[in-house]
Coordinates of C-alpha atoms in Angstrom, one line a residue:
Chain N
X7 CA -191.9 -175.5 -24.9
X8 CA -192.7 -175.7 -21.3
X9 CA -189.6 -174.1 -20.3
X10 CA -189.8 -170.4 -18.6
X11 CA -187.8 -168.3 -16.9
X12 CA -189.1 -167.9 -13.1
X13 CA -190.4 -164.3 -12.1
X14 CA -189.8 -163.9 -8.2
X15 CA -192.3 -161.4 -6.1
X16 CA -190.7 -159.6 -3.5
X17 CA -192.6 -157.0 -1.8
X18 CA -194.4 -155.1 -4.2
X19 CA -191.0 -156.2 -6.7
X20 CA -190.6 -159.0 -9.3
X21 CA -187.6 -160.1 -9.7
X22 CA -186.2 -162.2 -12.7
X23 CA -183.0 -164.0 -13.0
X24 CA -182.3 -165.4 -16.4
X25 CA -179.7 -168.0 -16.0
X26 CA -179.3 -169.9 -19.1
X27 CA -178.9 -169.3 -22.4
X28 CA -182.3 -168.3 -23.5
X29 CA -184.1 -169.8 -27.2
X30 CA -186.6 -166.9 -28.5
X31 CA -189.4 -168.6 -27.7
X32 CA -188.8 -168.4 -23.7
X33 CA -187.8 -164.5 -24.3
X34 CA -191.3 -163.9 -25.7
X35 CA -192.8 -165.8 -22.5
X36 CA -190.9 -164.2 -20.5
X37 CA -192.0 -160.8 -21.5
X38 CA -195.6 -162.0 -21.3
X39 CA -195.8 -163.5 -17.5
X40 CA -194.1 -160.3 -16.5
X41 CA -196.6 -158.1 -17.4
X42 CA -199.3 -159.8 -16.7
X43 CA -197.3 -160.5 -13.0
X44 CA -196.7 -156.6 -13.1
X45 CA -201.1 -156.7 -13.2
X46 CA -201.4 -159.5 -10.9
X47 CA -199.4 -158.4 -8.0
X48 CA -199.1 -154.4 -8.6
X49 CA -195.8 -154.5 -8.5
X50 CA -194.1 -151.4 -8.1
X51 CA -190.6 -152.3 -9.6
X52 CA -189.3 -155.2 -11.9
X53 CA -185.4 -156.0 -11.8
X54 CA -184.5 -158.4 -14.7
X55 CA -180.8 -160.0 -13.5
X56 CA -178.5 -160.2 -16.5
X57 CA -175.4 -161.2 -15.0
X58 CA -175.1 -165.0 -15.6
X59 CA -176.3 -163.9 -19.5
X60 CA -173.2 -164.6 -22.1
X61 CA -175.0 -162.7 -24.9
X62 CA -177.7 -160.5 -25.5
X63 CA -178.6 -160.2 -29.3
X64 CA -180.5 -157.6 -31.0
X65 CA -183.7 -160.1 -30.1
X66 CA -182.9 -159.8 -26.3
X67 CA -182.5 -156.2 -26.2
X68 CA -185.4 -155.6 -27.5
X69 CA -187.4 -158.1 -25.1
X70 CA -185.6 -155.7 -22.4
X71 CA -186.4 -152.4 -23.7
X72 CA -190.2 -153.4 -24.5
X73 CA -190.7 -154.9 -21.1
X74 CA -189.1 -151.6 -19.9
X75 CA -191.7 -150.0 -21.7
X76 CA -194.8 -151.9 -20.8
X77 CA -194.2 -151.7 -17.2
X78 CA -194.0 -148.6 -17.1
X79 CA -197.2 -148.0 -18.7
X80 CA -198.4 -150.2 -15.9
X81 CA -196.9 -148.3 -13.4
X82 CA -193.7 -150.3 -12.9
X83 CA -190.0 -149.3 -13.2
X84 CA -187.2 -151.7 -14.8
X85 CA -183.9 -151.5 -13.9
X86 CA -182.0 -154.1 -15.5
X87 CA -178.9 -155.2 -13.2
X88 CA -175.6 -156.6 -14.0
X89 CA -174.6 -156.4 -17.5
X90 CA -171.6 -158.0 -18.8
X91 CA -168.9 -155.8 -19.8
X92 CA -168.1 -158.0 -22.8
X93 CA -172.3 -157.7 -23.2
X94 CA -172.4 -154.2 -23.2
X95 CA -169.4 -153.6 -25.8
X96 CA -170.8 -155.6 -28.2
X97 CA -174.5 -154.4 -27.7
X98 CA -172.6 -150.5 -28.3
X99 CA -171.1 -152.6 -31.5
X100 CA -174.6 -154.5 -32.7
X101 CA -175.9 -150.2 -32.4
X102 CA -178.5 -150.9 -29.9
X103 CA -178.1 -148.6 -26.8
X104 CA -181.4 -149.5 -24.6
X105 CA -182.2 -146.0 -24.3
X106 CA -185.0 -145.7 -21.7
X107 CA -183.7 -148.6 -19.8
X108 CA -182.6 -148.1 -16.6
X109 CA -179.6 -149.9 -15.5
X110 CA -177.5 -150.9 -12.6
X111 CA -174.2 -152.7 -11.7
X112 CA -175.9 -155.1 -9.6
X113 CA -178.7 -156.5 -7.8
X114 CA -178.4 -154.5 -5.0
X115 CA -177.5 -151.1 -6.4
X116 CA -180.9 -151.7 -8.6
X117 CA -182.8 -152.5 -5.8
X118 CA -181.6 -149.4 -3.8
X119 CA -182.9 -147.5 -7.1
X120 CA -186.2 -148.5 -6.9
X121 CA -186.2 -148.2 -3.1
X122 CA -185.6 -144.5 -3.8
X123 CA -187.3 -144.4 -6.7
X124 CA -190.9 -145.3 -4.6
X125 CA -190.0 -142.5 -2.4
X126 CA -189.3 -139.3 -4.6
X127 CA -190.9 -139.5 -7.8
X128 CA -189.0 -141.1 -10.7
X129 CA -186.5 -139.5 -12.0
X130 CA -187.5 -139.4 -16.2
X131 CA -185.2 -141.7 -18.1
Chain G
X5 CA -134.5 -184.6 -60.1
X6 CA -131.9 -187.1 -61.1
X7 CA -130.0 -188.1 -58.4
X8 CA -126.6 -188.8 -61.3
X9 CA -126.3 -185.2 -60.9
X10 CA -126.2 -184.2 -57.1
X11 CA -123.7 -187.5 -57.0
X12 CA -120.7 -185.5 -57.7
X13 CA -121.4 -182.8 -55.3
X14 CA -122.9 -184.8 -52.8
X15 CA -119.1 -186.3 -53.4
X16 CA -117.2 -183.0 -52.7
X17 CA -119.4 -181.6 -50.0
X18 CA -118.4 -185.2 -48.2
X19 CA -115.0 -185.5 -48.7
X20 CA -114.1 -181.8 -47.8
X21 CA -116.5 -181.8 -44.9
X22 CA -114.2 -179.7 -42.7
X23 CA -112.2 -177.7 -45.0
X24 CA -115.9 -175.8 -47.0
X25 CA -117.6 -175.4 -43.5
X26 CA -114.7 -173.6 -42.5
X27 CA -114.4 -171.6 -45.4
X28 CA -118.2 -170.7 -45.1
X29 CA -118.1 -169.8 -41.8
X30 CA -115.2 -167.4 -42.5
X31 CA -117.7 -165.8 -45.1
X32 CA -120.7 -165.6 -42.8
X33 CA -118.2 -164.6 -40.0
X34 CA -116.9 -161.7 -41.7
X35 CA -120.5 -160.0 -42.6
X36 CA -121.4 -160.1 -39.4
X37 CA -118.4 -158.3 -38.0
X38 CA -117.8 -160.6 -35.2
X39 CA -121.0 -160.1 -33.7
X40 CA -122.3 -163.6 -32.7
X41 CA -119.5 -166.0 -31.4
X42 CA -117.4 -168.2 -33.8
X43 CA -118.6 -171.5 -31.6
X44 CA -121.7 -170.7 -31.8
X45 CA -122.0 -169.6 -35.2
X46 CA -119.5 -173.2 -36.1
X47 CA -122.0 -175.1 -34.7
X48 CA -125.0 -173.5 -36.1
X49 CA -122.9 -173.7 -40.2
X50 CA -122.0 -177.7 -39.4
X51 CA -125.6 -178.8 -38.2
X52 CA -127.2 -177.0 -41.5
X53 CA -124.2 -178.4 -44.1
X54 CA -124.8 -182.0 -42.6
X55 CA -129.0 -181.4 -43.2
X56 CA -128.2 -180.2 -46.5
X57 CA -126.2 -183.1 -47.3
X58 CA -128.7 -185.3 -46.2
X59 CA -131.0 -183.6 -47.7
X60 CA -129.6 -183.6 -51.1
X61 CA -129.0 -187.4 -50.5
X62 CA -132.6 -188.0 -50.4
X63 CA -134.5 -185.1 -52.0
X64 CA -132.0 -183.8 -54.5
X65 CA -132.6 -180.0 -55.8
X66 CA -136.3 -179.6 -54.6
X67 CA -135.6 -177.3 -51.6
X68 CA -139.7 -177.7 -50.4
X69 CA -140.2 -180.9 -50.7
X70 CA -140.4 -183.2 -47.4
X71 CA -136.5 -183.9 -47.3
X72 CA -135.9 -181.1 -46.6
X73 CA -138.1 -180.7 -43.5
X74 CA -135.1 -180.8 -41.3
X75 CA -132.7 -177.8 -43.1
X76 CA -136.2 -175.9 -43.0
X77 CA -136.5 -176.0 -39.0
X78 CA -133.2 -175.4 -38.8
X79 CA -133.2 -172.4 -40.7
X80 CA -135.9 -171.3 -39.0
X81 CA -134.2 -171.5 -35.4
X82 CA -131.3 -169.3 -37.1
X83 CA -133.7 -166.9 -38.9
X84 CA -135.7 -166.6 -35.6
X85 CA -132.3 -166.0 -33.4
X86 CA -130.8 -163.6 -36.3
X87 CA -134.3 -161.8 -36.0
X88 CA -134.3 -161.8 -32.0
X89 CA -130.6 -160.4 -31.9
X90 CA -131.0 -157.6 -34.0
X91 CA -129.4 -158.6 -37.3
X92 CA -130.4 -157.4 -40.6
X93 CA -132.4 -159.7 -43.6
X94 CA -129.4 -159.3 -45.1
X95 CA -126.9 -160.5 -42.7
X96 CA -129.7 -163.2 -42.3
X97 CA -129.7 -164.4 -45.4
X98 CA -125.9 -164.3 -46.1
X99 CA -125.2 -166.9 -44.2
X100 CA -126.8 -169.3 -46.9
X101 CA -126.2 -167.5 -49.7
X102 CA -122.2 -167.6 -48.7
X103 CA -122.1 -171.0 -48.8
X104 CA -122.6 -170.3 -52.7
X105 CA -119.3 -168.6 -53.0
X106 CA -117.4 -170.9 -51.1
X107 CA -118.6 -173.8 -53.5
X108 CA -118.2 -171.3 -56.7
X109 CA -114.0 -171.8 -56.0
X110 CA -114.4 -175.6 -56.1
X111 CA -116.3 -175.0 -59.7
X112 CA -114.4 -176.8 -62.5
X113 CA -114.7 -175.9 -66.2
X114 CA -117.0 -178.9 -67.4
X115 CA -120.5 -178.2 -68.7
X116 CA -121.7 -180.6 -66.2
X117 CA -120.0 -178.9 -63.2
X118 CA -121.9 -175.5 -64.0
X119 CA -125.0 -177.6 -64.6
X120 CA -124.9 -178.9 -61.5
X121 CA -123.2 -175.8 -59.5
X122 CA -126.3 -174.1 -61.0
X123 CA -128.9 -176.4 -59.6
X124 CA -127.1 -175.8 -56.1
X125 CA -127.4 -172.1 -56.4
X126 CA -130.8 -172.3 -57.5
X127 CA -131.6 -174.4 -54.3
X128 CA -129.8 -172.0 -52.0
X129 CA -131.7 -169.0 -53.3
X130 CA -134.7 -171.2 -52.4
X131 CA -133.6 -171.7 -49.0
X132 CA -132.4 -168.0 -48.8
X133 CA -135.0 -166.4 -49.4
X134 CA -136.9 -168.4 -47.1
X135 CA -134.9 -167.7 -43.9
X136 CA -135.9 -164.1 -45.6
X137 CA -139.6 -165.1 -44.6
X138 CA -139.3 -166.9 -41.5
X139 CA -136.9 -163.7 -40.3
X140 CA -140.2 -161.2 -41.6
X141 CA -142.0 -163.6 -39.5
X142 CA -140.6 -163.3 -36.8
X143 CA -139.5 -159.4 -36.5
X144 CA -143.7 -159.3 -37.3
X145 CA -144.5 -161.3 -34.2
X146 CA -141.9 -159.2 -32.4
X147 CA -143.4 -156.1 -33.2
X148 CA -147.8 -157.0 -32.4
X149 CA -146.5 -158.2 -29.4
X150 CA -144.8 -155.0 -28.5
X151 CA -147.6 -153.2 -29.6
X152 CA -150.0 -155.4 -27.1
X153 CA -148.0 -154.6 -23.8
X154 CA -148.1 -151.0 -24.9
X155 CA -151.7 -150.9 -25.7
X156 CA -152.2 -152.6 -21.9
X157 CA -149.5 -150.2 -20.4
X158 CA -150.8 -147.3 -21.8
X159 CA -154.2 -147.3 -20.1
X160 CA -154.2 -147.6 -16.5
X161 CA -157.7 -147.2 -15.0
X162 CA -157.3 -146.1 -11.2
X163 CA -159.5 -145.3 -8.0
X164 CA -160.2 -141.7 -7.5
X165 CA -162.8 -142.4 -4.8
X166 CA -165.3 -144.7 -3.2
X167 CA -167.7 -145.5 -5.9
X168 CA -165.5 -143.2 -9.0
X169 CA -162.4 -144.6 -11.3
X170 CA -160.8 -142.4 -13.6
X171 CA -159.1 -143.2 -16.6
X172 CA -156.2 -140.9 -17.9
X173 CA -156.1 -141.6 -21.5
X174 CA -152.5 -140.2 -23.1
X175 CA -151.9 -140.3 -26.9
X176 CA -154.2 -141.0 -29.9
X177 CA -157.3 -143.0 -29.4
X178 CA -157.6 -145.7 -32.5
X179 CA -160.5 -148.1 -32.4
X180 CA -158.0 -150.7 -31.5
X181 CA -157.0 -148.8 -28.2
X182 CA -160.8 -148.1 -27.5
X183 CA -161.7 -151.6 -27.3
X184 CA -158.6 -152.1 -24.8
X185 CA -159.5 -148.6 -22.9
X186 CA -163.3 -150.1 -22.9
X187 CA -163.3 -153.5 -21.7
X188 CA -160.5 -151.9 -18.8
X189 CA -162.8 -149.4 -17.6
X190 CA -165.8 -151.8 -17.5
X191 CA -164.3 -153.8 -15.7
X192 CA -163.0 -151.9 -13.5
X193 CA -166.5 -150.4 -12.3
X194 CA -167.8 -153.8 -12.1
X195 CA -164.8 -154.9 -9.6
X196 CA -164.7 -151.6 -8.1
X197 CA -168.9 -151.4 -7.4
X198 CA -168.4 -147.8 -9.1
X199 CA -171.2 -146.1 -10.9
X200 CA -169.4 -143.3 -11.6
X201 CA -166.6 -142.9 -14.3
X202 CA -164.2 -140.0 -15.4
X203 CA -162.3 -140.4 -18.9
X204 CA -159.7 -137.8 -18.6
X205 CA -158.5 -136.8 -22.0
X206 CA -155.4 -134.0 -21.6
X207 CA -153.1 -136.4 -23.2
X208 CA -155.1 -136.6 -26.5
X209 CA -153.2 -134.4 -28.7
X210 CA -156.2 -134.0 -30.7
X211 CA -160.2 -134.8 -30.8
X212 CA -161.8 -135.4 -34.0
X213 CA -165.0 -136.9 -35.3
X214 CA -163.4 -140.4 -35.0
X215 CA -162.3 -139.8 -31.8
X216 CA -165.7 -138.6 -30.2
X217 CA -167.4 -141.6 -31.8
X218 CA -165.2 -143.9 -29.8
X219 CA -165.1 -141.9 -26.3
X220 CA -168.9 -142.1 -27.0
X221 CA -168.9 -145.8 -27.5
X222 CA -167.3 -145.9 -24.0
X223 CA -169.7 -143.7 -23.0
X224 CA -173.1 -145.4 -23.9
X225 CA -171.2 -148.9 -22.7
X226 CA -171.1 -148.1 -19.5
X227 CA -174.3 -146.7 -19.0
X228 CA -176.0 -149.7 -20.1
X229 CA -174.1 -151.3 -17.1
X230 CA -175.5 -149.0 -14.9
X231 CA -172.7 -146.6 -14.8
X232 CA -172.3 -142.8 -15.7
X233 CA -169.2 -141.2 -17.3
X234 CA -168.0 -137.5 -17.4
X235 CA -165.1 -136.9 -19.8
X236 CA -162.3 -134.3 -17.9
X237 CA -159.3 -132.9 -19.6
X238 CA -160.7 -130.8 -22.3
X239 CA -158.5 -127.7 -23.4
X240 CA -159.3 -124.9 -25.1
X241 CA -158.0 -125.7 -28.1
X242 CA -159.7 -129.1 -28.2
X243 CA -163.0 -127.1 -27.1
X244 CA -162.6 -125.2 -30.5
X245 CA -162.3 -128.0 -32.7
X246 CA -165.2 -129.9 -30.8
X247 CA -167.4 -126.8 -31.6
X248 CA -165.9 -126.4 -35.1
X249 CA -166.4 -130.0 -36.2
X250 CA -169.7 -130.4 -34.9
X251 CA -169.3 -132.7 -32.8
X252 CA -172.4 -133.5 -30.1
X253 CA -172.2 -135.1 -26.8
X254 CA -175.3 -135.1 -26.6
X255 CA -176.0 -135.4 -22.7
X256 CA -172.8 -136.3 -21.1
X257 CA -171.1 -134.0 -19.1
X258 CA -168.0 -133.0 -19.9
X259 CA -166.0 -130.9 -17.7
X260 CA -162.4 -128.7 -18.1
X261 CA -160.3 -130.4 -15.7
X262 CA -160.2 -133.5 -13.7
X263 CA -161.2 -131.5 -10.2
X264 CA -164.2 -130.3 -12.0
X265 CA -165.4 -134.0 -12.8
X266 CA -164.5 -135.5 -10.0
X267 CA -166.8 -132.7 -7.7
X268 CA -169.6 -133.4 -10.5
X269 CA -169.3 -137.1 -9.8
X270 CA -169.1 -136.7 -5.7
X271 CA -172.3 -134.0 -6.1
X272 CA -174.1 -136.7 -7.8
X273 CA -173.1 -139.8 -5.3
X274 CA -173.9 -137.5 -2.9
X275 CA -177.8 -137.1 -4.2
X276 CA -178.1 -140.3 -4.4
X277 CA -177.1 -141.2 -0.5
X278 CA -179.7 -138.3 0.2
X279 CA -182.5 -139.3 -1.1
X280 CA -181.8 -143.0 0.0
X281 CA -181.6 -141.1 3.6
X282 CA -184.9 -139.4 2.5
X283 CA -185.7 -143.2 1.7
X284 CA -185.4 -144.7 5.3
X285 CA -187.0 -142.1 7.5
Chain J
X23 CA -163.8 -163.1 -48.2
X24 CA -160.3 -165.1 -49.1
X25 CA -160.4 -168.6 -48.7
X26 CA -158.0 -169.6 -45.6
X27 CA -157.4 -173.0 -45.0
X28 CA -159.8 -174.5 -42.3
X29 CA -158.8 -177.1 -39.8
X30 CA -160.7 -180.1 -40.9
X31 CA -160.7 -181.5 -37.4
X32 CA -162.7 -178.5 -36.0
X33 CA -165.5 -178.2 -38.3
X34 CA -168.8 -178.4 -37.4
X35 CA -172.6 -178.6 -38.7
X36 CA -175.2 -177.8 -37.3
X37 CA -179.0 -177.9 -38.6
X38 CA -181.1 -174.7 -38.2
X39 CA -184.7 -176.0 -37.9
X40 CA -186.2 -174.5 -34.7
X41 CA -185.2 -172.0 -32.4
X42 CA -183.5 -174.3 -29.9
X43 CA -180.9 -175.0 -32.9
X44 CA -179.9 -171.3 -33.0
X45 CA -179.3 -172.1 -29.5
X46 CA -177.2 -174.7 -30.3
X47 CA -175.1 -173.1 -33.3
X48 CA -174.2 -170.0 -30.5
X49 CA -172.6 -172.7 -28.2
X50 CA -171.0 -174.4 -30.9
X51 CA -169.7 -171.2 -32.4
X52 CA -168.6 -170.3 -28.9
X53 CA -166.6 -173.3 -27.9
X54 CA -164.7 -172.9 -31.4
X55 CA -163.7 -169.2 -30.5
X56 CA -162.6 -170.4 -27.3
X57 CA -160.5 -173.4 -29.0
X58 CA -158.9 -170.6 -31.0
X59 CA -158.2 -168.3 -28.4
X60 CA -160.1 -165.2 -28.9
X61 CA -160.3 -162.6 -26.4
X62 CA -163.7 -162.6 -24.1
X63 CA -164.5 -159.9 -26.0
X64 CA -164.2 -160.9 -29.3
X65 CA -165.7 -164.2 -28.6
X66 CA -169.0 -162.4 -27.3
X67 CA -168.8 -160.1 -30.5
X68 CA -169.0 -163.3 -32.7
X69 CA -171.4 -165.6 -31.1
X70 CA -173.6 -162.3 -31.1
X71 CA -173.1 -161.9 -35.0
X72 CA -174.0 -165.8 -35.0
X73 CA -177.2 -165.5 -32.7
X74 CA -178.6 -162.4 -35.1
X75 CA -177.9 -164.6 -38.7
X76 CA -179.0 -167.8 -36.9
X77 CA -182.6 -166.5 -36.1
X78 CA -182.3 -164.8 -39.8
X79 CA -182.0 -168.4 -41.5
X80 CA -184.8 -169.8 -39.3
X81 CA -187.1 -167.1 -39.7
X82 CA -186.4 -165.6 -43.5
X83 CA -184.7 -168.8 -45.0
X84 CA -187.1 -171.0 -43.6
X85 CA -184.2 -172.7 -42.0
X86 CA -180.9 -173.9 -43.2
X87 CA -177.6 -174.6 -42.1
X88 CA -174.2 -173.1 -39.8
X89 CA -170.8 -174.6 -40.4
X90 CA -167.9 -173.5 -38.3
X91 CA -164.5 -173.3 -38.4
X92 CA -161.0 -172.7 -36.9
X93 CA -158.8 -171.3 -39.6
X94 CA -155.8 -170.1 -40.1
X95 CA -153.9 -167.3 -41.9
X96 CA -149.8 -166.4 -41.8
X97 CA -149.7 -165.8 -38.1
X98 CA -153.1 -165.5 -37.2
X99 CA -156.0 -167.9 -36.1
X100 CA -159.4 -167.5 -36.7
X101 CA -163.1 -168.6 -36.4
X102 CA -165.2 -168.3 -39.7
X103 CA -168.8 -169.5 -39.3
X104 CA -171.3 -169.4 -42.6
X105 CA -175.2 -169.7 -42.4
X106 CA -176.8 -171.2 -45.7
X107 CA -180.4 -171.3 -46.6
X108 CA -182.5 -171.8 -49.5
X109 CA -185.1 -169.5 -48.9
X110 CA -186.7 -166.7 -50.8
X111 CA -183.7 -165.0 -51.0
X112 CA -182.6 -161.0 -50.7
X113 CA -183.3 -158.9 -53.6
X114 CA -181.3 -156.0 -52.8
X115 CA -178.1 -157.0 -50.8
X116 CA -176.8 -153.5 -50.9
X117 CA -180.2 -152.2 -49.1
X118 CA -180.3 -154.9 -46.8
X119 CA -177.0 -154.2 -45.3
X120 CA -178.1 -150.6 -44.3
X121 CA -179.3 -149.9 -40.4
X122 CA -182.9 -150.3 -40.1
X123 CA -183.7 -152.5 -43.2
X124 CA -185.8 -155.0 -42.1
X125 CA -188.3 -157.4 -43.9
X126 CA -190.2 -158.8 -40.9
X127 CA -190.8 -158.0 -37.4
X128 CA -187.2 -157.2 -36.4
X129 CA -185.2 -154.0 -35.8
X130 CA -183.1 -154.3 -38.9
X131 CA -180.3 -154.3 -36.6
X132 CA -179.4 -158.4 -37.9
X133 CA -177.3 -158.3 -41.2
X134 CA -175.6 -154.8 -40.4
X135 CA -175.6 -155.2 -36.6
X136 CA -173.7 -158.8 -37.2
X137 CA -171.2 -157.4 -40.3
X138 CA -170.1 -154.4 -37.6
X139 CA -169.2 -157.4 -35.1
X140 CA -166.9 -159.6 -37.1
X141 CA -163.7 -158.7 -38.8
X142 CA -164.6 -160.3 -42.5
X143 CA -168.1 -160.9 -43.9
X144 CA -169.8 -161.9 -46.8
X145 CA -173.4 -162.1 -48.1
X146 CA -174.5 -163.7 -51.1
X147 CA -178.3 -163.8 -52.3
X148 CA -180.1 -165.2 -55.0
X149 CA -183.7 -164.3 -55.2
X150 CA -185.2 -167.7 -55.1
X151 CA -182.3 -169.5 -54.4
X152 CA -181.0 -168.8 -51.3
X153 CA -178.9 -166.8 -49.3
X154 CA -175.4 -167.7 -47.5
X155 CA -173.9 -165.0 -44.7
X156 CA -170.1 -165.9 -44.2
X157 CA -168.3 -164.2 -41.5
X158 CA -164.8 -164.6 -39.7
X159 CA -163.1 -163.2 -36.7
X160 CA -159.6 -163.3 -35.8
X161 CA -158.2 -163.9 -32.1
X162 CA -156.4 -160.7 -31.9

């Protein structure tokens, strides 16, 4: 399984795109590089792009809100950007509600977060 | 079925061709009170007695078998066009059943004329009641696809201000509606680049546990899109039951009236801009 | 569940042996909801309910098998989808149905997660035997 999803550094953020439709396997890697990227880098901010994603299942939402989790211990704040509406009906549906996730419409509007989030202290989720 | 016994009908129904069809449509003509035009209702009578005919050539008495595949569309245009215009079942199905009385005049005293008069009938009550279907069918179709356009009429989701869409819901909120009201709104925010939402509910006559758990729904939806919601509209009587039923929020703000929410919403678009002011400097 | 008639045409099988097959029974499910006209939606909702029993037969069952469907009721069409392994089995269906059960690593969210997201479904379990999930969802 040599297959991973790329993480992106820009600035002191990492940015990750997931474009295709992801086996469990590649979720699990994906969660690892990132925080050991988060380490590597001292990233200040991770945004985790959603928006070319069909589904999300009870195992990607977990991968989301764990990551969430772990960067922030490191020091990092997730915001992940542009959820499906179809997505985020059924995830309401499936009962998962990634509380202590932050989220934004889009790439930008996350980005603008964590631009203000560096400035005044985080908000808590 | 033995076709020895359908001969003599098959007979009659030939040779007075013109005189039963006009008697039949007289019949049918008369329960419907003149309310579908003789032509058209001639022409519609003579296309289903020649299937018939043909039918009963070929297929004798069993009304469902493939013979018959030909009477059975075209009772299902009439069926469908009875059902379209407004008729009853009843003046639906009469126009089979009448050709049962017309035929009952014809009916001589042999045993083997009621034999055979009986098969017919037994056939047209086949056929009867399944214009009765297709005409169910049909009103059925009629009727979810009314209830579609009103669902999508019912729910616009407009622009209160750069950045806010508002929904005004009117009416009860069913989880049916909810998923229509949700994937609306969603959208809406994404198309609109809106992170702020305000469900407006003065036109819900009433709020109950059922109700909350679907403008929650909404609620926790569009949050994990990056969104925030305030729910507007909330009398006082619909406070009362809220409090009286228990029913949590939790942390979304809800707000007595529509000004209210949409002054919360600027407030908070407005903190935002400031700190990403704070941001640049 | 009734049993509605299936078109034969549409079915499909797919093997569920590693986790790139779960993969593939979420597109197959998907092109079939599309075939049958569901809403975005509901199409999402079911090849969700698909993912979460998918990764339950590879990872309880052991592996197994998804079929898929179009069917078809009076006026209404449909996608129904069944997963089929012969693993260990659930001992307590009832239990395992409730938010929160969960056997192995997960967040219990799989079986009653899925069951919320389709419009019919069916689990049958025999401890030592096997366990099928059937589910269907109607285009609107």
């Amino acid at each position: 399984m040599s297959d991973r999803v790329p993480v992106l550094k820009i600035g002191d953020i990492l940015l990750v795109s997931i474009q295709i439709d992801l086996e469990d396997q590649m979720v699990l890697d994906l969660q690892d590089d990132l925080s050991q990227q988060i380490v590597a880098t001292s990233a200040r901010g991770v945004v985790i792009d959603i928006s070319a994603l069909e589904i999300v299942d009870s195992f990607v939402g977990r991968m989301l809100a764990t990551t969430a989790a772990i960067s922030r211990v490191l020091g990092a704040e997730t915001v992940v950007v542009g959820m499906r509406p179809a997505v985020a009906m059924t995830l309401v549906e499936l009962g998962l509600s990634l509380g202590g996730v932050r989220t934004a419409l889009n790439l930008e509007l996350g980005l603008g977060y964590l631009r203000r989030a560096q400035v005044s202290p985080p908000a808590s989720p | 079925m033995d076709s020895g016994d359908s001969k003599r009908l098959l007979e009659l129904l030939t040779a007075r061709r013109a005189e039963l069809i006009a008697q039949w449509e007289q019949a049918v003509g008369a329960s419907l009170h003149g309310r579908l035009s003789t032509v058209e209702l001639g022409r519609e009578l003579s296309e289903l007695y020649d299937a018939v005919v043909d039918a009963l050539a070929t297929g004798g008495f069993a009304g469902r078998s493939s013979e018959y595949a030909v009477v059975r569309s075209l009772l299902v245009e009439l069926s469908r066009n009875r059902a379209r215009q407004g008729f009853t079942p009843t003046e639906t199905a009469v126009s089979v059943f009448a050709l049962k009385e017309v035929l009952e005049s014809l009916l001589g005293g042999s045993v083997e004329d009621i034999h055979v008069y009986l098969q017919f009938s037994r056939l047209l009550d086949d056929l009867g009641l399944f214009t009765v279907e297709e005409y169910a069918r049909t009103r059925e179709e009629i009727i979810s696809a009314q209830s579609q356009q009103l669902l999508e009429l019912s729910t616009p989701v407009v622009k209160l201000w750069d950045g806010v869409v508002g929904v005004p819901l009117v009416g009860t909120l069913d989880s049916a509606r909810t998923q229509v009201v949700m994937e609306k709104l969603l959208q809406a925010l994404l198309d609109s680049n809106s992170a702020h939402a305000i469900i407006d509910i003065t036109g819900v006559p009433a709020v109950d546990t059922q109700v909350a758990q679907h403008l929650l729904k909404t609620v926790v939806a569009a949050r994990m899109m990056g969104a925030e919601c305030v729910i507007s509209g909330i009398r006082p009587q619909i406070a009362q039951t809220i409090v009286g039923l228990g029913i949590e929020f939790g942390d979304i703000p809800t707000k007595a009236t529509l000004a209210d929410a949409l002054r919360h919403a600027l407030v908070e678009i407005d903190k935002a801009s400031a700190t990403r002011a704070a941001g640049l400097l | 569940m009734r049993n509605y008639p299936a078109d034969e045409a549409s079915r499909e099988e797919v093997a569920i042996q590693a986790s790139g097959d779960v993969v593939k029974a979420r597109q197959t499910v998907r092109l079939l909801a599309q075939q049958a006209g569901l809403s975005l939606v509901n199409q999402t909702k079911l090849v969700t309910a698909a993912s979460e029993l998918g990764r339950n037969t590879l990872i309880y069952g052991g592996g197994g098998t998804a079929q898929a469907a179009i069917v078809r009721d009076v006026a209404r069409v449909g996608v129904w989808v069944r997963f089929a392994d012969t693993g260990p089995g659930i001992p307590d269906t009832e239990l395992a149905l409730t938010d929160g059960w969960t056997s192995g690593s997960g967040m219990g969210l799989g079986l009653s997660g899925a069951r919320r997201l389709v419009d019919e479904f069916e689990l049958d379990s025999t401890p030592g035997v096997g366990t099928t999930v059937t589910v269907l969802k109607w285009a609107r």
